[in-house]
Amino acid sequence: MTDGSTRRTMLTTGASALAVCCVGCGSNNGSSSSSSASATATGSAAESAPGSASAGASSGSASAPAGKALAQTSQIPEGGGMIFKDQKVVVTQPKKGEFKAFSAICTHEGCTVAQVADGTIDCPCHGSRFHIADGSVAHGPATRPLPAESITVSGNSITLA
């Protein structure tokens, strides 16, 4: 009986620890009071891209409010992109003057993508990669593309539509 009690105690304790870990690593579901956007520019021209990698304002929701500027076009490197972690959006420029936006949440396990490099949007959790031109899967384990987000490019400003 002592072995059964110990095994049950270990399983219960392990499950509790896992639940706490999952809650601690989960999203804040819009409860953030941050007023600045977190963005990371990466890609073939990221090292030489002028300007700051921080842009816009965050309401703590899944995306920036419509009409709020995310970035200037000069901040998005050609052949690369910029990840806006607070808005959960990645903006890419596959070809000069062509801008695309996708969810920054990996369709495999829900991790936030970490970089845009060599023509792909890369997830750090399990190695999924997505094409910058259309969000389609370039390398699994993800099987679904990143959902497209609507953006508007007006002059030099990129905003969520």
PDB file of C-alpha atoms in Angstrom:
ATOM      1  CA  MET A   1       0.000   0.000   0.000  1.00  0.00           C
ATOM      2  CA  THR A   2       2.820   2.408   0.712  1.00  0.00           C
ATOM      3  CA  ASP A   3       4.085   2.068  -2.876  1.00  0.00           C
ATOM      4  CA  GLY A   4       0.587   2.811  -4.253  1.00  0.00           C
ATOM      5  CA  SER A   5       0.232   5.884  -2.062  1.00  0.00           C
ATOM      6  CA  THR A   6       3.655   7.123  -3.097  1.00  0.00           C
ATOM      7  CA  ARG A   7       2.908   6.576  -6.789  1.00  0.00           C
ATOM      8  CA  ARG A   8      -0.449   8.374  -6.489  1.00  0.00           C
ATOM      9  CA  THR A   9       1.193  11.243  -4.600  1.00  0.00           C
ATOM     10  CA  MET A  10       3.918  11.552  -7.253  1.00  0.00           C
ATOM     11  CA  LEU A  11       1.402  11.574 -10.112  1.00  0.00           C
ATOM     12  CA  THR A  12      -0.793  14.165  -8.384  1.00  0.00           C
ATOM     13  CA  THR A  13       2.188  16.361  -7.528  1.00  0.00           C
ATOM     14  CA  GLY A  14       3.569  16.075 -11.074  1.00  0.00           C
ATOM     15  CA  ALA A  15       0.213  16.970 -12.635  1.00  0.00           C
ATOM     16  CA  SER A  16      -0.118  19.967 -10.324  1.00  0.00           C
ATOM     17  CA  ALA A  17       3.374  21.182 -11.191  1.00  0.00           C
ATOM     18  CA  LEU A  18       2.640  20.807 -14.907  1.00  0.00           C
ATOM     19  CA  ALA A  19      -0.582  22.811 -14.560  1.00  0.00           C
ATOM     20  CA  VAL A  20       1.243  25.619 -12.755  1.00  0.00           C
ATOM     21  CA  CYS A  21       3.942  25.642 -15.427  1.00  0.00           C
ATOM     22  CA  CYS A  22       1.381  25.820 -18.246  1.00  0.00           C
ATOM     23  CA  VAL A  23      -0.487  28.674 -16.583  1.00  0.00           C
ATOM     24  CA  GLY A  24       2.752  30.557 -15.984  1.00  0.00           C
ATOM     25  CA  CYS A  25       3.785  30.209 -19.634  1.00  0.00           C
ATOM     26  CA  GLY A  26       0.360  31.022 -21.095  1.00  0.00           C
ATOM     27  CA  SER A  27      -0.815  34.245 -22.667  1.00  0.00           C
ATOM     28  CA  ASN A  28      -1.964  37.202 -20.634  1.00  0.00           C
ATOM     29  CA  ASN A  29      -5.314  37.298 -22.495  1.00  0.00           C
ATOM     30  CA  GLY A  30      -5.334  41.059 -22.815  1.00  0.00           C
ATOM     31  CA  SER A  31      -4.544  41.847 -19.201  1.00  0.00           C
ATOM     32  CA  SER A  32      -1.321  43.641 -20.019  1.00  0.00           C
ATOM     33  CA  SER A  33      -1.081  47.288 -19.160  1.00  0.00           C
ATOM     34  CA  SER A  34       1.960  47.847 -21.354  1.00  0.00           C
ATOM     35  CA  SER A  35       1.758  50.883 -23.571  1.00  0.00           C
ATOM     36  CA  SER A  36       4.644  50.083 -25.876  1.00  0.00           C
ATOM     37  CA  ALA A  37       4.886  47.572 -28.680  1.00  0.00           C
ATOM     38  CA  SER A  38       7.600  44.972 -28.751  1.00  0.00           C
ATOM     39  CA  ALA A  39       8.961  44.384 -32.227  1.00  0.00           C
ATOM     40  CA  THR A  40      11.906  42.551 -33.696  1.00  0.00           C
ATOM     41  CA  ALA A  41      13.196  43.134 -37.218  1.00  0.00           C
ATOM     42  CA  THR A  42      14.985  40.249 -38.872  1.00  0.00           C
ATOM     43  CA  GLY A  43      15.849  39.181 -42.380  1.00  0.00           C
ATOM     44  CA  SER A  44      18.413  39.575 -45.083  1.00  0.00           C
ATOM     45  CA  ALA A  45      18.599  43.346 -44.617  1.00  0.00           C
ATOM     46  CA  ALA A  46      17.828  43.504 -40.889  1.00  0.00           C
ATOM     47  CA  GLU A  47      21.347  44.407 -39.860  1.00  0.00           C
ATOM     48  CA  SER A  48      21.390  47.432 -42.164  1.00  0.00           C
ATOM     49  CA  ALA A  49      17.745  48.484 -41.706  1.00  0.00           C
ATOM     50  CA  PRO A  50      17.582  52.036 -40.380  1.00  0.00           C
ATOM     51  CA  GLY A  51      15.385  53.095 -37.511  1.00  0.00           C
ATOM     52  CA  SER A  52      14.138  51.601 -34.316  1.00  0.00           C
ATOM     53  CA  ALA A  53      12.607  48.148 -34.037  1.00  0.00           C
ATOM     54  CA  SER A  54       9.921  49.485 -31.704  1.00  0.00           C
ATOM     55  CA  ALA A  55       6.786  51.038 -33.123  1.00  0.00           C
ATOM     56  CA  GLY A  56       3.145  51.754 -32.413  1.00  0.00           C
ATOM     57  CA  ALA A  57       1.076  51.293 -29.295  1.00  0.00           C
ATOM     58  CA  SER A  58      -0.449  48.214 -27.749  1.00  0.00           C
ATOM     59  CA  SER A  59      -3.846  47.760 -26.213  1.00  0.00           C
ATOM     60  CA  GLY A  60      -2.794  44.343 -24.919  1.00  0.00           C
ATOM     61  CA  SER A  61      -5.220  42.612 -27.279  1.00  0.00           C
ATOM     62  CA  ALA A  62      -4.455  40.066 -29.970  1.00  0.00           C
ATOM     63  CA  SER A  63      -3.799  42.816 -32.500  1.00  0.00           C
ATOM     64  CA  ALA A  64      -3.140  46.524 -32.606  1.00  0.00           C
ATOM     65  CA  PRO A  65      -6.171  48.766 -32.878  1.00  0.00           C
ATOM     66  CA  ALA A  66      -7.176  49.369 -36.483  1.00  0.00           C
ATOM     67  CA  GLY A  67      -5.638  52.539 -37.814  1.00  0.00           C
ATOM     68  CA  LYS A  68      -2.691  52.563 -35.370  1.00  0.00           C
ATOM     69  CA  ALA A  69       0.670  52.555 -37.119  1.00  0.00           C
ATOM     70  CA  LEU A  70       2.678  49.368 -36.644  1.00  0.00           C
ATOM     71  CA  ALA A  71       5.814  50.477 -38.443  1.00  0.00           C
ATOM     72  CA  GLN A  72       7.310  52.539 -41.203  1.00  0.00           C
ATOM     73  CA  THR A  73       7.933  50.725 -44.489  1.00  0.00           C
ATOM     74  CA  SER A  74      11.674  51.438 -44.125  1.00  0.00           C
ATOM     75  CA  GLN A  75      11.736  49.362 -40.924  1.00  0.00           C
ATOM     76  CA  ILE A  76      10.660  46.141 -42.692  1.00  0.00           C
ATOM     77  CA  PRO A  77      13.696  44.649 -44.449  1.00  0.00           C
ATOM     78  CA  GLU A  78      13.284  43.408 -48.015  1.00  0.00           C
ATOM     79  CA  GLY A  79      13.312  39.586 -47.958  1.00  0.00           C
ATOM     80  CA  GLY A  80      12.685  39.667 -44.202  1.00  0.00           C
ATOM     81  CA  GLY A  81      10.214  40.936 -41.698  1.00  0.00           C
ATOM     82  CA  MET A  82       9.426  42.346 -38.281  1.00  0.00           C
ATOM     83  CA  ILE A  83       7.644  40.594 -35.430  1.00  0.00           C
ATOM     84  CA  PHE A  84       5.293  42.652 -33.241  1.00  0.00           C
ATOM     85  CA  LYS A  85       5.018  40.471 -30.147  1.00  0.00           C
ATOM     86  CA  ASP A  86       2.514  42.672 -28.308  1.00  0.00           C
ATOM     87  CA  GLN A  87       0.155  42.694 -31.298  1.00  0.00           C
ATOM     88  CA  LYS A  88       0.927  39.036 -32.168  1.00  0.00           C
ATOM     89  CA  VAL A  89       1.568  40.008 -35.793  1.00  0.00           C
ATOM     90  CA  VAL A  90       4.505  39.570 -38.149  1.00  0.00           C
ATOM     91  CA  VAL A  91       4.881  41.925 -41.140  1.00  0.00           C
ATOM     92  CA  THR A  92       7.059  40.786 -44.042  1.00  0.00           C
ATOM     93  CA  GLN A  93       8.377  42.292 -47.273  1.00  0.00           C
ATOM     94  CA  PRO A  94       8.925  39.334 -49.623  1.00  0.00           C
ATOM     95  CA  LYS A  95       9.729  41.641 -52.566  1.00  0.00           C
ATOM     96  CA  LYS A  96      10.568  45.326 -52.671  1.00  0.00           C
ATOM     97  CA  GLY A  97       7.403  47.297 -51.935  1.00  0.00           C
ATOM     98  CA  GLU A  98       5.238  44.204 -51.255  1.00  0.00           C
ATOM     99  CA  PHE A  99       4.126  43.947 -47.616  1.00  0.00           C
ATOM    100  CA  LYS A 100       2.309  41.004 -46.031  1.00  0.00           C
ATOM    101  CA  ALA A 101       1.089  40.350 -42.484  1.00  0.00           C
ATOM    102  CA  PHE A 102       0.422  37.120 -40.621  1.00  0.00           C
ATOM    103  CA  SER A 103      -0.409  35.985 -37.129  1.00  0.00           C
ATOM    104  CA  ALA A 104       2.775  35.626 -35.046  1.00  0.00           C
ATOM    105  CA  ILE A 105       1.269  32.601 -33.278  1.00  0.00           C
ATOM    106  CA  CYS A 106       2.543  29.250 -34.586  1.00  0.00           C
ATOM    107  CA  THR A 107      -0.248  26.957 -35.738  1.00  0.00           C
ATOM    108  CA  HIS A 108       1.517  23.903 -34.280  1.00  0.00           C
ATOM    109  CA  GLU A 109       1.481  24.551 -30.516  1.00  0.00           C
ATOM    110  CA  GLY A 110       0.664  28.252 -30.141  1.00  0.00           C
ATOM    111  CA  CYS A 111       4.161  29.598 -29.494  1.00  0.00           C
ATOM    112  CA  THR A 112       5.048  33.103 -30.662  1.00  0.00           C
ATOM    113  CA  VAL A 113       7.394  33.057 -33.664  1.00  0.00           C
ATOM    114  CA  ALA A 114      10.858  34.387 -32.881  1.00  0.00           C
ATOM    115  CA  GLN A 115      12.593  35.408 -36.087  1.00  0.00           C
ATOM    116  CA  VAL A 116      12.331  35.996 -39.802  1.00  0.00           C
ATOM    117  CA  ALA A 117      15.380  34.619 -41.614  1.00  0.00           C
ATOM    118  CA  ASP A 118      16.255  33.216 -45.023  1.00  0.00           C
ATOM    119  CA  GLY A 119      12.754  33.748 -46.401  1.00  0.00           C
ATOM    120  CA  THR A 120      10.922  32.066 -43.521  1.00  0.00           C
ATOM    121  CA  ILE A 121       9.142  33.008 -40.296  1.00  0.00           C
ATOM    122  CA  ASP A 122      10.609  30.702 -37.650  1.00  0.00           C
ATOM    123  CA  CYS A 123       9.066  29.261 -34.484  1.00  0.00           C
ATOM    124  CA  PRO A 124      11.563  28.474 -31.708  1.00  0.00           C
ATOM    125  CA  CYS A 125       9.477  25.815 -29.929  1.00  0.00           C
ATOM    126  CA  HIS A 126       9.585  22.879 -32.334  1.00  0.00           C
ATOM    127  CA  GLY A 127      11.251  24.253 -35.467  1.00  0.00           C
ATOM    128  CA  SER A 128       8.266  25.065 -37.677  1.00  0.00           C
ATOM    129  CA  ARG A 129       8.999  27.542 -40.474  1.00  0.00           C
ATOM    130  CA  PHE A 130       6.567  29.485 -42.666  1.00  0.00           C
ATOM    131  CA  HIS A 131       7.137  31.213 -46.040  1.00  0.00           C
ATOM    132  CA  ILE A 132       7.246  35.031 -45.771  1.00  0.00           C
ATOM    133  CA  ALA A 133       5.292  35.469 -49.025  1.00  0.00           C
ATOM    134  CA  ASP A 134       2.118  33.599 -48.056  1.00  0.00           C
ATOM    135  CA  GLY A 135       2.484  32.144 -44.533  1.00  0.00           C
ATOM    136  CA  SER A 136       2.410  28.568 -45.860  1.00  0.00           C
ATOM    137  CA  VAL A 137       4.347  25.840 -44.059  1.00  0.00           C
ATOM    138  CA  ALA A 138       7.955  25.535 -45.264  1.00  0.00           C
ATOM    139  CA  HIS A 139       8.986  22.998 -42.593  1.00  0.00           C
ATOM    140  CA  GLY A 140       6.907  21.157 -39.973  1.00  0.00           C
ATOM    141  CA  PRO A 141       5.811  19.973 -37.532  1.00  0.00           C
ATOM    142  CA  ALA A 142       3.125  22.631 -38.195  1.00  0.00           C
ATOM    143  CA  THR A 143       0.647  21.513 -40.866  1.00  0.00           C
ATOM    144  CA  ARG A 144      -1.459  24.688 -41.179  1.00  0.00           C
ATOM    145  CA  PRO A 145      -0.262  28.062 -42.535  1.00  0.00           C
ATOM    146  CA  LEU A 146      -0.052  31.199 -40.438  1.00  0.00           C
ATOM    147  CA  PRO A 147      -3.360  33.081 -40.772  1.00  0.00           C
ATOM    148  CA  ALA A 148      -3.105  36.274 -42.823  1.00  0.00           C
ATOM    149  CA  GLU A 149      -3.721  39.615 -41.100  1.00  0.00           C
ATOM    150  CA  SER A 150      -5.060  42.686 -42.928  1.00  0.00           C
ATOM    151  CA  ILE A 151      -2.717  45.645 -43.187  1.00  0.00           C
ATOM    152  CA  THR A 152      -2.811  48.936 -45.012  1.00  0.00           C
ATOM    153  CA  VAL A 153       0.244  50.662 -46.450  1.00  0.00           C
ATOM    154  CA  SER A 154      -0.304  54.393 -46.795  1.00  0.00           C
ATOM    155  CA  GLY A 155       2.729  56.359 -47.804  1.00  0.00           C
ATOM    156  CA  ASN A 156       5.473  55.079 -45.504  1.00  0.00           C
ATOM    157  CA  SER A 157       3.139  53.893 -42.747  1.00  0.00           C
ATOM    158  CA  ILE A 158       1.944  50.317 -42.164  1.00  0.00           C
ATOM    159  CA  THR A 159      -1.220  49.900 -40.081  1.00  0.00           C
ATOM    160  CA  LEU A 160      -3.472  47.008 -39.168  1.00  0.00           C
ATOM    161  CA  ALA A 161      -6.697  47.318 -41.152  1.00  0.00           C
TER     162      ALA A 161
END
